N, CA, C and O of each residue as an XYZ file, in Angstrom:
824
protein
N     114.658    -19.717     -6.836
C     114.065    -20.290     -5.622
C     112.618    -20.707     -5.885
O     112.286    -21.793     -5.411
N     111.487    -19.841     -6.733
C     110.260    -20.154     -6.947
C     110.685    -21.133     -7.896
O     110.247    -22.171     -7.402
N     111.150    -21.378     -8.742
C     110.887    -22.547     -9.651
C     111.202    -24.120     -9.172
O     110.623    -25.150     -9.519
N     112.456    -23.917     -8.145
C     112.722    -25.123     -6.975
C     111.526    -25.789     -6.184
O     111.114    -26.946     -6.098
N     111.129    -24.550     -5.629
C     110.067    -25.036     -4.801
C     108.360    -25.745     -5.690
O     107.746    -26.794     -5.498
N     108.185    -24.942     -6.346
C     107.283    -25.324     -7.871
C     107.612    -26.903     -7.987
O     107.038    -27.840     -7.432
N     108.628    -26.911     -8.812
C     109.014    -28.217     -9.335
C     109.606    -29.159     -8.357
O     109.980    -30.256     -8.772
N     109.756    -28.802     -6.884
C     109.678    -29.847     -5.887
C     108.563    -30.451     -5.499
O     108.536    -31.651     -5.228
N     107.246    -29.455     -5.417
C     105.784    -30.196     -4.833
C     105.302    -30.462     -5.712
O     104.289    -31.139     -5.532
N     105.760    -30.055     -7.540
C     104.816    -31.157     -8.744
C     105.185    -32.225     -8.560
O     104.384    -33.159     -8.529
N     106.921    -32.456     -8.327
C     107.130    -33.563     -8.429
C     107.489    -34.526     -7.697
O     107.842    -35.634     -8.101
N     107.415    -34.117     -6.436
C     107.112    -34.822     -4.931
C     105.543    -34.690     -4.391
O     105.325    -35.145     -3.268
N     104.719    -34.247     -4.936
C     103.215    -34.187     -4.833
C     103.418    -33.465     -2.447
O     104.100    -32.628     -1.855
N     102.444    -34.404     -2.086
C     102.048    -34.073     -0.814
C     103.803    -34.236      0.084
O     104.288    -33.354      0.793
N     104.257    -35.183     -0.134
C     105.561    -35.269      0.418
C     106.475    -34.171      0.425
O     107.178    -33.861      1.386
N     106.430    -33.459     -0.943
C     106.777    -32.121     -0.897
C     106.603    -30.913     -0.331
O     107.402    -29.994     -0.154
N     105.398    -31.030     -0.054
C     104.472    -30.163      0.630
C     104.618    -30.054      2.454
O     104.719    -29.124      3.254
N     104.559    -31.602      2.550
C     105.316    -31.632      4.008
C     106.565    -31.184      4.202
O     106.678    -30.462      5.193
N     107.891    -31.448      3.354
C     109.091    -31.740      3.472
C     109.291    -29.593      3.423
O     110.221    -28.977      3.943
N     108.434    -29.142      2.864
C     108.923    -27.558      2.633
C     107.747    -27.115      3.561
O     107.484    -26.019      3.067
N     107.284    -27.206      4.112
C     106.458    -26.853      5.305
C     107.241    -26.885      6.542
O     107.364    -25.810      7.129
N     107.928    -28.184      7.168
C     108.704    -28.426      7.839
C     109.631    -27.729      8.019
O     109.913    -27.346      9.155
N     110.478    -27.320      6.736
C     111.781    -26.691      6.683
C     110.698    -25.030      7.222
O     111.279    -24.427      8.125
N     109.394    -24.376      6.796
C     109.496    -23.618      7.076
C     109.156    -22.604      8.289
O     108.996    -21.387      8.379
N     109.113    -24.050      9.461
C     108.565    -23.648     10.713
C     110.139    -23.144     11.448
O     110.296    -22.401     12.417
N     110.981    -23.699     10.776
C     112.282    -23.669     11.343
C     112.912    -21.899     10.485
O     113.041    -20.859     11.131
N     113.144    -22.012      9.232
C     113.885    -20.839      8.689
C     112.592    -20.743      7.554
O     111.894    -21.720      7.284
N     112.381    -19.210      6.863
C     111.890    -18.945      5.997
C     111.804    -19.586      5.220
O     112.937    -19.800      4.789
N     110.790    -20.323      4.460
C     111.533    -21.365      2.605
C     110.188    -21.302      2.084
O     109.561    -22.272      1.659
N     109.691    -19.859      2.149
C     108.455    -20.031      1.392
C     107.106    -20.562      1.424
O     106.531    -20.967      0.414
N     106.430    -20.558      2.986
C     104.972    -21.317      2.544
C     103.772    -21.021      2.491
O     102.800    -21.723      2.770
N     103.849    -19.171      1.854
C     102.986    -19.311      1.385
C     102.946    -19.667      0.106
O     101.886    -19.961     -0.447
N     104.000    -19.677     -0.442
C     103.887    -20.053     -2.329
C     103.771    -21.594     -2.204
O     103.031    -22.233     -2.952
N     104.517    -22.169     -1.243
C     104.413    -23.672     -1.174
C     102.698    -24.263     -1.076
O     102.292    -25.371     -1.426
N     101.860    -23.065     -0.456
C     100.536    -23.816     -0.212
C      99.700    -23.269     -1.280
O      98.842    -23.937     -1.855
N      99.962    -22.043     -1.538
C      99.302    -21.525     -3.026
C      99.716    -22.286     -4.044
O      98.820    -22.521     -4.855
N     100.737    -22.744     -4.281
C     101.353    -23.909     -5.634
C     100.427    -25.056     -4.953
O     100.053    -25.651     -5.964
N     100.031    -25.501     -4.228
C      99.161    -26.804     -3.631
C      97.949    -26.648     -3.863
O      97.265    -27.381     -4.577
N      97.521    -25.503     -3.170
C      96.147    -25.408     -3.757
C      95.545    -25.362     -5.465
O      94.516    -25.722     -6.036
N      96.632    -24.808     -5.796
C      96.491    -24.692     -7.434
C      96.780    -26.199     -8.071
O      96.058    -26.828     -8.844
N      98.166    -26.611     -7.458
C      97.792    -28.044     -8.236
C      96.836    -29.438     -7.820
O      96.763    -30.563     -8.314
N      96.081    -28.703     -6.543
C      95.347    -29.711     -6.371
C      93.598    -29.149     -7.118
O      92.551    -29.775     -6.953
N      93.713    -28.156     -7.724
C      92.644    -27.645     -8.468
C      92.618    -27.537    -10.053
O      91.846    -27.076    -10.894
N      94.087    -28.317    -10.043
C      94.148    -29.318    -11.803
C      94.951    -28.331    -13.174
O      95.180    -28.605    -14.352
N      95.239    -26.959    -12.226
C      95.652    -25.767    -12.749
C      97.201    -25.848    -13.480
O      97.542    -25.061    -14.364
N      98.061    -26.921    -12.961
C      99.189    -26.762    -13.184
C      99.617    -27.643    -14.589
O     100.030    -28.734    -14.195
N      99.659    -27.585    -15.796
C     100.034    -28.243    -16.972
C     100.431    -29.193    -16.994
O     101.539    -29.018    -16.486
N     100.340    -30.356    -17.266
C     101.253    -31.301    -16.866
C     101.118    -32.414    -16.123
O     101.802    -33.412    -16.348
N     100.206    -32.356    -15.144
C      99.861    -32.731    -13.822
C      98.346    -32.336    -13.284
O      97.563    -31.386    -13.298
N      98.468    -33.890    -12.732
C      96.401    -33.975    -12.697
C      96.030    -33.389    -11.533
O      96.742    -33.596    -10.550
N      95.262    -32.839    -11.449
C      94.310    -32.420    -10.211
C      94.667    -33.438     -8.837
O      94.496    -34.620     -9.135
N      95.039    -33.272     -7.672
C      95.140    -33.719     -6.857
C      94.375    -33.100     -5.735
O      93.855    -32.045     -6.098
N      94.089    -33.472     -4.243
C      93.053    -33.493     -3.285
C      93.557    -31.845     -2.884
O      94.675    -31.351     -3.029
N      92.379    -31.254     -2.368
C      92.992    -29.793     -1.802
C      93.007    -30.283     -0.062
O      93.757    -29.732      0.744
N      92.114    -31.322      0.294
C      92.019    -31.091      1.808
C      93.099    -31.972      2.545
O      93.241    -31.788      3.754
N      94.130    -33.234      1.683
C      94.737    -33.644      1.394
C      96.196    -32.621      1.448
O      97.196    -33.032      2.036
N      96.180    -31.596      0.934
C      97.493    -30.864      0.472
C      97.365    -29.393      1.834
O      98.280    -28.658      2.204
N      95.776    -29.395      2.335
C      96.209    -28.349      3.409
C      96.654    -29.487      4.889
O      97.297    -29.022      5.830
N      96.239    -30.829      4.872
C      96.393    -31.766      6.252
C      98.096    -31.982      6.130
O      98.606    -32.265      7.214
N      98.974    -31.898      5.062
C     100.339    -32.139      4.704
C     101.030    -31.019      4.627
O     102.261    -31.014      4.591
N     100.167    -29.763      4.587
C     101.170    -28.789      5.228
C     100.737    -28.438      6.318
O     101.404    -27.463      6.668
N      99.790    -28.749      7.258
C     100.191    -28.770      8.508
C     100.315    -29.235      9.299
O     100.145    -28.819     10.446
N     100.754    -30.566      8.848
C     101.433    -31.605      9.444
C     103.155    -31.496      9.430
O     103.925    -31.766     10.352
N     103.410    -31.098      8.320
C     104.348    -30.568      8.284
C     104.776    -29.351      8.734
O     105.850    -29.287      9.331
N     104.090    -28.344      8.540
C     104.435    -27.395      9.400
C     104.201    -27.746     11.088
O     104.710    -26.825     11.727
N     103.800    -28.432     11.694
C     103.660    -28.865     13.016
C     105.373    -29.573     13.670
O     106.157    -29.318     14.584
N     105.236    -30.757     12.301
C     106.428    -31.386     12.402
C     107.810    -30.560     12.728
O     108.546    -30.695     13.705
N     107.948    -29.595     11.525
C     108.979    -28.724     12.087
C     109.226    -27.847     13.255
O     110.221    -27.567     13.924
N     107.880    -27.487     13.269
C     107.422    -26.775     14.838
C     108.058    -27.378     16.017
O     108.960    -26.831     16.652
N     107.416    -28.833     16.355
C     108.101    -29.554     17.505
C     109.470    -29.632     17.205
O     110.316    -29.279     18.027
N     109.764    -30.076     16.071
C     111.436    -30.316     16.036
C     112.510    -28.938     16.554
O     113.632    -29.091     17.037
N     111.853    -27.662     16.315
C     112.248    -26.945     16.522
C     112.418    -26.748     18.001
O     113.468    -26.564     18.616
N     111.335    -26.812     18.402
C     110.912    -26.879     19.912
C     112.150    -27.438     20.960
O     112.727    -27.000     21.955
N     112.206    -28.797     20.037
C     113.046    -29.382     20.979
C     114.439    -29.059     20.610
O     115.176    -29.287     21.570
N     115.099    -28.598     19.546
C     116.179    -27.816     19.824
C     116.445    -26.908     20.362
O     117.590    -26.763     20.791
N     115.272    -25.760     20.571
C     115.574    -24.935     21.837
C     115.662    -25.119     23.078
O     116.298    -24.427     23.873
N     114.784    -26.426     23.383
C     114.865    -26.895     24.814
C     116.416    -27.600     24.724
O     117.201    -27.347     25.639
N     116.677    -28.140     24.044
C     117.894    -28.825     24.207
C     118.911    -27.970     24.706
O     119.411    -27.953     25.831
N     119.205    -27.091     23.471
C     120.126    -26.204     23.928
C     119.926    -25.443     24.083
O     120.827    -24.814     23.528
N     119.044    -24.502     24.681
C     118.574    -23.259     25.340
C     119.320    -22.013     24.820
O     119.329    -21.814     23.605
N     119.932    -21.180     25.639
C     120.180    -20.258     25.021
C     121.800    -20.145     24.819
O     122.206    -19.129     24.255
N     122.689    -21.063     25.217
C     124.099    -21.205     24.660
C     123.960    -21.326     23.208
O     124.654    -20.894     22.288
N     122.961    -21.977     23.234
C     122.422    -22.514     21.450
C     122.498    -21.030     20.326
O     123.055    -20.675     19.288
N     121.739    -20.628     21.133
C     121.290    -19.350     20.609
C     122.708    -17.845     20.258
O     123.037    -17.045     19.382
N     123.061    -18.256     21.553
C     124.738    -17.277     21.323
C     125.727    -18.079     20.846
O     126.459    -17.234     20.332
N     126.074    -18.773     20.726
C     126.977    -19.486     19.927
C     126.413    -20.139     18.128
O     127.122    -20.149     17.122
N     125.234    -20.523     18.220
C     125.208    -20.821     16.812
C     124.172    -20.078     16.362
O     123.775    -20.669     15.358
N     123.464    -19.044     16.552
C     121.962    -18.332     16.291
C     122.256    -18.057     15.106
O     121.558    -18.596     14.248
N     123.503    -17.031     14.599
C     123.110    -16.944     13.129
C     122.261    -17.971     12.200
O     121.168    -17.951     11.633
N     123.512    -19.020     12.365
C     123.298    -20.343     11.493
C     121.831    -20.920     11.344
O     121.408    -21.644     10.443
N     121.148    -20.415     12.464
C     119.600    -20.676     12.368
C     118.738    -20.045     12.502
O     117.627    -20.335     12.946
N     119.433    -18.368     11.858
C     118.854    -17.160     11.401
C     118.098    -16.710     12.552
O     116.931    -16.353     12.387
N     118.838    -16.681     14.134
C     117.965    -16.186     14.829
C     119.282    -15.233     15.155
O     120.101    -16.011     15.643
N     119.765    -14.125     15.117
C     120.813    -13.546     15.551
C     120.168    -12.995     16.654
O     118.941    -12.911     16.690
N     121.184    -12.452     17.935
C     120.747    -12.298     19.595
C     119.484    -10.778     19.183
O     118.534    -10.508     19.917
N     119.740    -10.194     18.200
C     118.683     -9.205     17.574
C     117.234     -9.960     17.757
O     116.514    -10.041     18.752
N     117.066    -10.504     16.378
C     115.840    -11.734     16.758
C     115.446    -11.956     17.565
O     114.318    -11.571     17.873
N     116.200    -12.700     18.317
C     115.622    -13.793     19.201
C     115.642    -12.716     20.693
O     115.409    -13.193     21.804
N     115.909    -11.458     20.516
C     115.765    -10.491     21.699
C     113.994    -10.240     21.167
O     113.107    -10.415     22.002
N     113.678     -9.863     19.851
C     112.360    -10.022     19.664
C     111.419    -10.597     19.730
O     110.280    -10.292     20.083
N     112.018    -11.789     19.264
C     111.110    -13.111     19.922
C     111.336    -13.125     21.046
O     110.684    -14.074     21.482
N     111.888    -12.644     21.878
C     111.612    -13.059     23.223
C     110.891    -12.059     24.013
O     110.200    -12.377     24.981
N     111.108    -10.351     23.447
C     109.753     -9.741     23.933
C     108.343     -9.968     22.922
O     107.339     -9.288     23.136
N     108.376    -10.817     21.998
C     106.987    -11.505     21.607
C     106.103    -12.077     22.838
O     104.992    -11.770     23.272
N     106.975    -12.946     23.177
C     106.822    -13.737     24.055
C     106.317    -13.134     25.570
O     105.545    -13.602     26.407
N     106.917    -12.188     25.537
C     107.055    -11.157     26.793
C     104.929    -10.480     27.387
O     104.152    -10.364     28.335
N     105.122    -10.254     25.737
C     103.974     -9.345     25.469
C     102.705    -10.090     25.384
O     101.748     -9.501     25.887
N     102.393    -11.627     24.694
C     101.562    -12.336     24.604
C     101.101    -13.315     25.646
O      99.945    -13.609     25.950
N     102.294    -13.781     26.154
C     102.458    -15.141     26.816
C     102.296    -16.299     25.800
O     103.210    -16.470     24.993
N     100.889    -17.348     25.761
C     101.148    -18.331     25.362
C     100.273    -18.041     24.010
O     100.231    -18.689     22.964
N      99.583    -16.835     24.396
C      99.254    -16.643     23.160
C     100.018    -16.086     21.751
O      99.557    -15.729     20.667
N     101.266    -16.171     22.223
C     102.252    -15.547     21.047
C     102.582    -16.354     20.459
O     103.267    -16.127     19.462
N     102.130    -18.051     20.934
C     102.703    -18.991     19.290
C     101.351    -18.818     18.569
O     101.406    -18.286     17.460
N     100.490    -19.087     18.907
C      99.056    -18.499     17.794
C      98.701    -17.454     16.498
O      98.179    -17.480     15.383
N      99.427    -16.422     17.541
C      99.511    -14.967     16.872
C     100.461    -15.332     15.974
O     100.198    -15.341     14.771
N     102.077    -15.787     16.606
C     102.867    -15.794     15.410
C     102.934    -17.013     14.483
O     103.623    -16.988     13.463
N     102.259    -18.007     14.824
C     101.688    -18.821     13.666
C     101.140    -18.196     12.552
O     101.310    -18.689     11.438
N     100.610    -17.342     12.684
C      99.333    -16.511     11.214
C     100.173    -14.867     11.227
O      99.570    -14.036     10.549
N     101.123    -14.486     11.734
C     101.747    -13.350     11.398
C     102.963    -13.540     10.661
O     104.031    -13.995     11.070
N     102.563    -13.003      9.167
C     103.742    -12.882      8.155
C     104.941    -12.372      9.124
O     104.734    -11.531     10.000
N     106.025    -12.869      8.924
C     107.968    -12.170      8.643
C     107.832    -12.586     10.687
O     108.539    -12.011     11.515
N     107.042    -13.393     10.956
C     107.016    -13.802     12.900
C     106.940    -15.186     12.740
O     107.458    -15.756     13.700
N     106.350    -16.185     11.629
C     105.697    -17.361     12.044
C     106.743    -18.714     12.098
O     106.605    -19.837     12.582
N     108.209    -17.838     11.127
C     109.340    -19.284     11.000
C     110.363    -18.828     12.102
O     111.381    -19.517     12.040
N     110.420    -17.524     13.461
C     111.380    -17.205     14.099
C     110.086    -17.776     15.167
O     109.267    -16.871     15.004
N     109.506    -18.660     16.062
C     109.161    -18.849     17.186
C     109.055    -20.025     17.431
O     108.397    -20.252     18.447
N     109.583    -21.208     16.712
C     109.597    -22.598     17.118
C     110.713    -22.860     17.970
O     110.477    -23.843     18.672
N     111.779    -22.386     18.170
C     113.375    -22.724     18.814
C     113.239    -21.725     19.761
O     113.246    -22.250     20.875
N     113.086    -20.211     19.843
C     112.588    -19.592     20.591
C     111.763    -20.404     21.845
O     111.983    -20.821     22.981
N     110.677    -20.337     20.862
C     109.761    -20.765     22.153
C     110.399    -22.340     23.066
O     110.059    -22.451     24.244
N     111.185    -23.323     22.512
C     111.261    -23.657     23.287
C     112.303    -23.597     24.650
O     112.159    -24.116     25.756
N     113.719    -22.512     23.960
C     114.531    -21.851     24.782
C     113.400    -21.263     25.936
O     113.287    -21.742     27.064
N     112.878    -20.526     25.591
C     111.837    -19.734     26.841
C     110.975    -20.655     27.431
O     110.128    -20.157     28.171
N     110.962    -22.007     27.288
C     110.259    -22.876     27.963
C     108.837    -23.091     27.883
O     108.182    -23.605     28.790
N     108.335    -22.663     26.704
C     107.048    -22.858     26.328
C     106.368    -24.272     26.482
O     106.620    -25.154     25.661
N     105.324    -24.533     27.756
C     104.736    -26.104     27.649
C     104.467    -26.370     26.003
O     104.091    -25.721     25.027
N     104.898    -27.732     26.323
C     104.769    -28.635     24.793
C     103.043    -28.840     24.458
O     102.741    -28.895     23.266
N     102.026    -28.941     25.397
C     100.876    -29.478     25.006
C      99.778    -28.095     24.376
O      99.046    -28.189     23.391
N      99.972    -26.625     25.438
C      99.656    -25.856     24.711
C     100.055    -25.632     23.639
O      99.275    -25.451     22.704
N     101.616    -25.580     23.472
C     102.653    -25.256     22.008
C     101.846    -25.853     20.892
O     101.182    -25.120     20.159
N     101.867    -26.747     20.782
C     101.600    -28.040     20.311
C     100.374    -27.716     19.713
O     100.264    -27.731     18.487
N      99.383    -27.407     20.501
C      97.987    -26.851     20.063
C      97.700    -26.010     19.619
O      96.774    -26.077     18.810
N      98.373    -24.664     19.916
C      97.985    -23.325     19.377
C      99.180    -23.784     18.115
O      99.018    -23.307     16.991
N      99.890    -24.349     18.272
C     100.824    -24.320     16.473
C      99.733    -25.092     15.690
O      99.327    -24.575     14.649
N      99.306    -26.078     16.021
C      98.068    -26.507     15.039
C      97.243    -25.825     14.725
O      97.303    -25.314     13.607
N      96.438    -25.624     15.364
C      95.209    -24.307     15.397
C      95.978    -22.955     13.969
O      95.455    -22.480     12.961
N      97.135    -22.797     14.482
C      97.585    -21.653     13.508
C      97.708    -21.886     12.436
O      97.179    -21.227     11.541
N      98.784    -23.354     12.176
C      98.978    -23.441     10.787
C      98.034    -24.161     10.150
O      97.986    -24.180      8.920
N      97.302    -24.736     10.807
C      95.890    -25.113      9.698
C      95.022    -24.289      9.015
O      94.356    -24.558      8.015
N      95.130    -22.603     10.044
C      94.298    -21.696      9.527
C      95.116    -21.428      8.392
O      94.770    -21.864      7.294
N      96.225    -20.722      8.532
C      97.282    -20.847      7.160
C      97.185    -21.503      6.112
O      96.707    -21.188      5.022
N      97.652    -22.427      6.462
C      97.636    -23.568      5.153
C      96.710    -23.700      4.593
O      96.771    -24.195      3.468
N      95.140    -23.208      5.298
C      93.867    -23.937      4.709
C      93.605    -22.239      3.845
O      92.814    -22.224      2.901
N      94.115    -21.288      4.141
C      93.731    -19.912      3.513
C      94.616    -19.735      2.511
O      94.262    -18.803      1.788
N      96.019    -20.452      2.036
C      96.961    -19.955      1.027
C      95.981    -21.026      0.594
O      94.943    -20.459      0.254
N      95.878    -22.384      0.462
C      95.878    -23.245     -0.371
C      94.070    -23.302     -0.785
O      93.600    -23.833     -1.791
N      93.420    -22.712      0.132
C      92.275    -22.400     -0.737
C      91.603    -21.314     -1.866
O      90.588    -21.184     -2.549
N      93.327    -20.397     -1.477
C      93.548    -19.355     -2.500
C      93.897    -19.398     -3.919
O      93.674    -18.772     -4.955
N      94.624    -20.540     -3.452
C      95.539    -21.276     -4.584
C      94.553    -22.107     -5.367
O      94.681    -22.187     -6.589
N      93.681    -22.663     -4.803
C      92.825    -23.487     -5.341
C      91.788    -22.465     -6.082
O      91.602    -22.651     -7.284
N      91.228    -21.593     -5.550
C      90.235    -20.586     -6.408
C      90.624    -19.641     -7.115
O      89.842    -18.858     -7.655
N      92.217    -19.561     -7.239
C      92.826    -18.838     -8.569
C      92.952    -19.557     -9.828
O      92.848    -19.169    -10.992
N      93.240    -20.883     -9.237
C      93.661    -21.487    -10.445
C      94.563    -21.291    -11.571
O      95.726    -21.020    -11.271
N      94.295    -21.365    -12.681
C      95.760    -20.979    -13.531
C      95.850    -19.476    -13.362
O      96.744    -19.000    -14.063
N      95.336    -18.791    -12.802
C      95.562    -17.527    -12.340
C      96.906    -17.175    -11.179
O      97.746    -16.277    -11.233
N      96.727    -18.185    -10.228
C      97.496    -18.369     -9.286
C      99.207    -17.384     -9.731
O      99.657    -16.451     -9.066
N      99.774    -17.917    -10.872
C     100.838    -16.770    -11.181
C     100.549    -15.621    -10.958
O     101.147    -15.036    -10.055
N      99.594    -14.989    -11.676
C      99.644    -13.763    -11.166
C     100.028    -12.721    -10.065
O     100.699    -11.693     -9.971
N      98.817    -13.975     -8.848
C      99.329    -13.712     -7.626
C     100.560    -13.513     -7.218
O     101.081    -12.584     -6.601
N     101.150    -14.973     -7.838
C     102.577    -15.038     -7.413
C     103.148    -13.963     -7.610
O     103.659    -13.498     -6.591
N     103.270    -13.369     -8.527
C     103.658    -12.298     -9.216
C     103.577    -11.285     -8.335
O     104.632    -10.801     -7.924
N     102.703    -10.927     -8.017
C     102.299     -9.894     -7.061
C     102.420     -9.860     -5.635
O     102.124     -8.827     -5.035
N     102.848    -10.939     -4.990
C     102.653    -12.240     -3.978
C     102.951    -10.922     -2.620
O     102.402    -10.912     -1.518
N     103.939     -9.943     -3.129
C     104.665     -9.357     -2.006
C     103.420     -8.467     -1.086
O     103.156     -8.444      0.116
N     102.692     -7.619     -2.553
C     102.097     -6.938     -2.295
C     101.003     -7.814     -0.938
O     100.772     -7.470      0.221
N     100.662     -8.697     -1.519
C      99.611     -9.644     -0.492
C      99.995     -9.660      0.682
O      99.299     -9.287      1.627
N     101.369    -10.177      0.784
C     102.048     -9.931      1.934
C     101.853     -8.692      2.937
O     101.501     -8.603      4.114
N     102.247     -7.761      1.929
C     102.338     -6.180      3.133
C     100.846     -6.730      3.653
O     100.686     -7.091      4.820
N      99.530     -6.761      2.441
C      98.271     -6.798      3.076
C      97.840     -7.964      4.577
O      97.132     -8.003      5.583
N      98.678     -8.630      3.941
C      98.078    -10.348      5.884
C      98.546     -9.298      6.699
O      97.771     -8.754      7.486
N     100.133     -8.831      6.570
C     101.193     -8.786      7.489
C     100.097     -7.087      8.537
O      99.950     -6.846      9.735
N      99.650     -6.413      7.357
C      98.757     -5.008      7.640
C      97.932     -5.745      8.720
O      98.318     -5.713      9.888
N      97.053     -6.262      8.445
C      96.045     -6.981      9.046
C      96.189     -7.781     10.236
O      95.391     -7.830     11.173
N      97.196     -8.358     10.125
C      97.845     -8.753     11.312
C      97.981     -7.997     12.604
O      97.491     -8.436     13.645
N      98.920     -6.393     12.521
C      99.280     -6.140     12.861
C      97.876     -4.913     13.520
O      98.084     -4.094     14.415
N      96.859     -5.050     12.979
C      95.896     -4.543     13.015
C      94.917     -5.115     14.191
O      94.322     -4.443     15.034
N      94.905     -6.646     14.013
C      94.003     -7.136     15.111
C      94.955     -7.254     16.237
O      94.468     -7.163     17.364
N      96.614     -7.499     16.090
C      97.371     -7.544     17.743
C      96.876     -6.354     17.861
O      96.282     -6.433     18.936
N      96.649     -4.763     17.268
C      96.472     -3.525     18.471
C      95.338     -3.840     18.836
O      95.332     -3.820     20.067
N      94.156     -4.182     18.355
C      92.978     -4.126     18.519
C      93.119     -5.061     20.124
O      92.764     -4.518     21.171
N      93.570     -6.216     20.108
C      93.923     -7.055     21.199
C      94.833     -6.594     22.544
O      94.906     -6.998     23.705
N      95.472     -5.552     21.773
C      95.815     -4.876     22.693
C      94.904     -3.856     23.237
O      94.635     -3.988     24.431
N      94.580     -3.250     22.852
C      93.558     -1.930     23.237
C      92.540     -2.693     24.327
O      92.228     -2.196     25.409
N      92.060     -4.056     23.813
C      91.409     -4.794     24.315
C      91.454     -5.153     26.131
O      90.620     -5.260     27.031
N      93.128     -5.261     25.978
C      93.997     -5.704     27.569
C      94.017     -4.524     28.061
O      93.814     -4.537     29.275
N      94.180     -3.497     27.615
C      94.731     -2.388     28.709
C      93.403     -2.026     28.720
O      93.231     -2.198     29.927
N      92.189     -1.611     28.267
C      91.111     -1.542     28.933
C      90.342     -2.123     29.830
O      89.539     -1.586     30.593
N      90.792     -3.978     29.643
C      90.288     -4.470     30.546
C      91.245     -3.957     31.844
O      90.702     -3.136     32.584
N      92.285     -4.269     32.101
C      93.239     -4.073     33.028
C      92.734     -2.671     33.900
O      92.452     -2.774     35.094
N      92.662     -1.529     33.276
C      92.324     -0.230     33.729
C      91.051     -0.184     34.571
O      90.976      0.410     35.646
N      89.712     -1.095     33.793
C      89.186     -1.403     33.975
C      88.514     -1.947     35.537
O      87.643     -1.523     36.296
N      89.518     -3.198     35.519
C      89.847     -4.276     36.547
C      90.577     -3.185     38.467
O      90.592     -3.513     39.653
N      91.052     -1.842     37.649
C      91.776     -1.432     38.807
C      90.861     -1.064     40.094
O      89.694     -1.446     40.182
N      91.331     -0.499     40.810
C      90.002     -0.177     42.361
C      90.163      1.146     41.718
O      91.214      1.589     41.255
N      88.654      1.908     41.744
C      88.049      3.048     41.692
C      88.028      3.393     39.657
O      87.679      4.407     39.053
N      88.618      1.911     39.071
C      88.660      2.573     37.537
C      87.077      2.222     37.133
O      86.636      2.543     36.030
């Protein structure tokens, strides 16, 4: 799978980059290696192949990741949630999932495409979701930008300041993972702690 994706964005350059961004707003397909392989080959690292633009390779994955976003969007609006019980496996949201994503949703409001834009093993299960649950398109729309630009612009400037190092990472890639996914999960409590104090706060005589 890493060497597919590798040798799809050397040799589809930015088009690649969109085309596996896209796919990964919808199902998992890898983007953070897709934007770390970008940043690295747009920092001249990859053998073979010349240095190409870094600000260039983060605007094409999140354009692409946007792209898939809406597309997603509008298959959930389309078919709402028959969609979801009748074909969910097939689009890796089984009624499990998408019971999660939907107390995501529950718990954030509109701030849960933001959050799960930049939260590892959350950010490719809330495009079809959200639009089954009826998420407005213009906020959607915005907080998915806002998210995956922060993304895209943090793998691929990673990627870019490893340089031929960048394997390594890869190598290690998981461990990084637990670390966003830690961190992540670190500022939602903090955000939480945040609400129920205000709330308590907000009560008569608190």
């Amino acid at each position: 799978m890493t060497a597919h994706v590798t040798s799809w964005i050397a040799d589809l350059g930015l088009a690649g980059v969109f085309a596996l961004m896209a796919v990964d707003a919808l199902i998992p397909a890898g983007g953070e290696l897709v934007m770390l392989f970008a940043g690295a080959l747009a920092a001249g690292a990859i053998s073979g192949h010349p240095a190409s633009s870094l600000p260039a390779a983060i605007v094409a994955g999140t354009l692409g990741y946007l792209a898939g976003s809406l597309a997603g969007w509008a298959i959930g609006v389309r078919g709402g949630r028959p969609l979801i019980e009748r074909h969910g496996r097939l689009l890796h949201l089984s009624p499990a999932r998408f019971a999660r994503a939907e107390a995501w949703f529950g718990r954030w409001g509109r701030a849960a495409v933001f959050l799960g834009r930049i939260t590892p093993l959350v950010r490719s299960f809330i495009s079809i979701p959200a639009g089954v649950l009826g998420s407005p398109l213009g906020p959607y729309t915005l907080l998915t930008f806002l998210g995956s630009a922060i993304w895209c612009f943090a793998f691929a400037a990673a990627g870019w300041a490893l340089g031929g190092s960048w394997e390594t990472l890869h190598h290690d890639f998981r461990y990084a993972d637990y670390a966003v996914a830690g961190l992540a999960l670190l500022v939602l409590a903090v955000l939480a702690a945040r609400f129920v104090t205000s709330r308590a706060a907000a009560r008569p005589g608190g």
